[in-house]
Backbone as numpy.savetxt, mean C-alpha at the origin, in Angstrom:
# Nx Ny Nz CAx CAy CAz Cx Cy Cz
-17.43 2.42 -3.18 -16.81 3.73 -2.89 -17.50 4.94 -3.19
-18.35 4.98 -4.83 -19.17 5.93 -4.88 -20.32 6.09 -4.44
-20.82 5.29 -3.45 -21.89 4.89 -2.92 -21.76 5.71 -1.18
-20.45 5.23 -0.91 -20.20 5.92 0.00 -19.74 7.11 0.08
-18.90 7.51 -0.54 -17.92 9.08 -1.17 -18.60 9.43 -2.15
-19.93 9.82 -2.62 -19.93 10.64 -4.13 -19.31 10.99 -4.62
-18.75 11.86 -4.13 -17.49 12.77 -4.86 -16.46 12.10 -4.79
-15.66 11.02 -4.54 -15.21 10.40 -4.13 -14.12 9.77 -5.55
-12.90 9.55 -5.42 -11.94 8.78 -6.33 -11.12 8.14 -6.14
-11.17 6.68 -6.76 -9.98 5.44 -6.12 -9.77 4.92 -7.34
-8.81 5.33 -7.83 -7.96 4.18 -8.90 -7.12 3.37 -8.34
-5.98 2.58 -9.11 -4.97 1.93 -8.89 -3.63 2.96 -8.48
-3.77 3.55 -9.32 -2.59 4.55 -8.73 -2.77 5.30 -7.62
-3.76 5.60 -7.14 -4.03 6.48 -6.02 -4.02 5.23 -4.78
-4.42 3.54 -4.93 -4.18 2.92 -3.79 -2.87 2.57 -3.68
-2.24 2.40 -4.74 -0.90 2.16 -4.60 0.09 2.97 -3.83
-0.35 4.35 -3.86 0.39 5.58 -3.40 -0.12 5.55 -1.71
-1.32 5.12 -1.62 -2.14 5.08 -0.49 -1.28 4.00 0.57
-1.03 3.00 0.02 -0.51 1.42 0.72 0.73 2.07 0.89
1.47 2.42 -0.13 2.79 2.30 0.05 2.98 3.96 1.26
2.52 4.79 1.30 2.02 5.74 2.26 2.14 5.08 4.14
0.91 4.25 4.18 0.41 3.59 5.13 1.75 2.90 5.72
2.32 1.89 5.05 3.21 0.92 4.78 4.63 1.51 5.29
5.32 3.01 4.95 5.85 3.67 5.41 5.98 4.21 6.83
4.88 4.71 6.94 4.14 5.29 8.17 4.53 3.98 9.48
4.00 3.01 9.06 3.86 1.64 9.88 5.10 1.49 10.30
6.31 1.21 9.44 7.38 0.56 9.18 8.58 1.84 10.23
7.95 3.11 9.90 8.62 4.17 10.64 8.43 3.84 11.98
7.60 3.90 12.46 6.74 3.85 13.98 7.78 2.77 14.47
7.53 1.33 14.06 8.52 0.50 14.18 10.03 0.74 14.76
10.63 1.27 13.42 11.81 1.30 13.33 12.12 2.60 14.88
11.38 3.54 14.75 11.38 4.41 16.26 11.72 3.79 17.55
10.67 2.71 17.68 10.89 1.87 18.80 11.74 0.88 18.75
12.13 0.18 17.70 13.21 -0.81 17.92 14.18 -0.29 16.79
14.93 0.54 17.19 16.14 1.47 16.03 17.00 -0.12 15.57
17.64 -0.82 16.70 18.61 -1.69 16.09 18.00 -2.93 15.01
16.67 -2.96 15.14 16.22 -3.88 14.23 15.69 -3.73 13.07
15.32 -2.64 12.29 15.12 -2.14 11.36 16.09 -1.07 10.63
16.39 -1.18 9.39 17.77 -0.49 8.68 16.83 0.31 8.02
17.50 1.65 7.55 17.10 2.67 6.63 16.68 1.65 5.63
17.21 0.49 5.01 17.15 0.39 3.43 16.61 -1.02 3.74
15.56 -1.39 5.03 14.56 -2.31 5.40 13.45 -1.38 5.09
13.66 -0.25 5.51 12.50 0.47 5.44 11.87 0.62 3.74
13.28 1.18 2.91 12.63 1.41 1.57 12.44 -0.25 1.10
12.33 -0.82 1.37 12.19 -2.48 0.63 10.81 -2.51 1.50
10.47 -1.93 2.45 9.07 -2.61 2.75 7.99 -0.97 1.79
8.63 -0.54 1.90 7.66 1.18 0.68 7.72 0.63 -0.74
9.34 -0.13 -1.30 8.73 -0.46 -2.31 7.98 -1.74 -2.57
8.03 -2.67 -1.71 6.91 -3.67 -1.94 5.29 -3.25 -1.79
5.36 -2.89 -0.98 3.79 -2.00 -0.50 3.51 -1.21 -2.17
4.42 -0.60 -2.27 3.77 -0.10 -3.89 3.75 -0.41 -5.03
4.66 -1.91 -4.94 4.34 -2.96 -6.05 3.44 -3.91 -5.62
2.40 -4.07 -4.85 2.22 -5.19 -4.46 0.54 -6.29 -5.13
0.11 -4.53 -6.25 -0.63 -5.37 -6.88 -0.16 -5.22 -8.28
0.74 -5.09 -8.57 1.33 -4.95 -10.01 1.00 -6.34 -11.09
0.49 -7.28 -10.56 0.38 -8.66 -11.13 -1.27 -8.45 -11.45
-1.87 -7.74 -10.61 -3.22 -7.86 -10.80 -3.83 -7.08 -12.34
-4.73 -7.75 -12.91 -5.02 -7.41 -14.01 -6.68 -6.59 -13.95
-6.98 -5.83 -14.95 -8.14 -4.76 -15.04 -9.07 -5.87 -14.51
-9.87 -5.34 -13.41 -11.11 -5.67 -12.86 -10.92 -6.97 -12.43
-9.69 -7.38 -12.06 -9.83 -8.63 -11.47 -10.50 -9.11 -10.38
-10.56 -8.13 -9.68 -10.91 -8.60 -8.34 -12.75 -8.43 -8.43
-12.95 -8.37 -9.63 -14.61 -8.82 -10.00 -14.95 -10.39 -9.99
-13.97 -10.94 -10.08 -13.65 -12.57 -10.45 -13.18 -13.53 -9.11
-12.92 -12.71 -8.02 -12.29 -13.54 -6.82 -13.61 -14.27 -6.18
-15.09 -14.08 -6.36 -15.97 -14.53 -5.72 -16.54 -16.05 -6.51
-15.64 -15.81 -7.73 -16.20 -17.13 -8.69 -15.15 -18.53 -8.49
């Protein structure tokens, strides 16, 4: 991140909020296209799932994925 965007910052909190935001945008677009298939409750469930998707990750756990 720092090599591509020297002034940029990215932490787990920002990542979680970004994932939640993008998942919410995505599911709302689908809901507009298919209103009978997707309920407001399902939209909320997608957003909560996106927000929680990294809860089980330990500190620096991505560093060990190649091992």
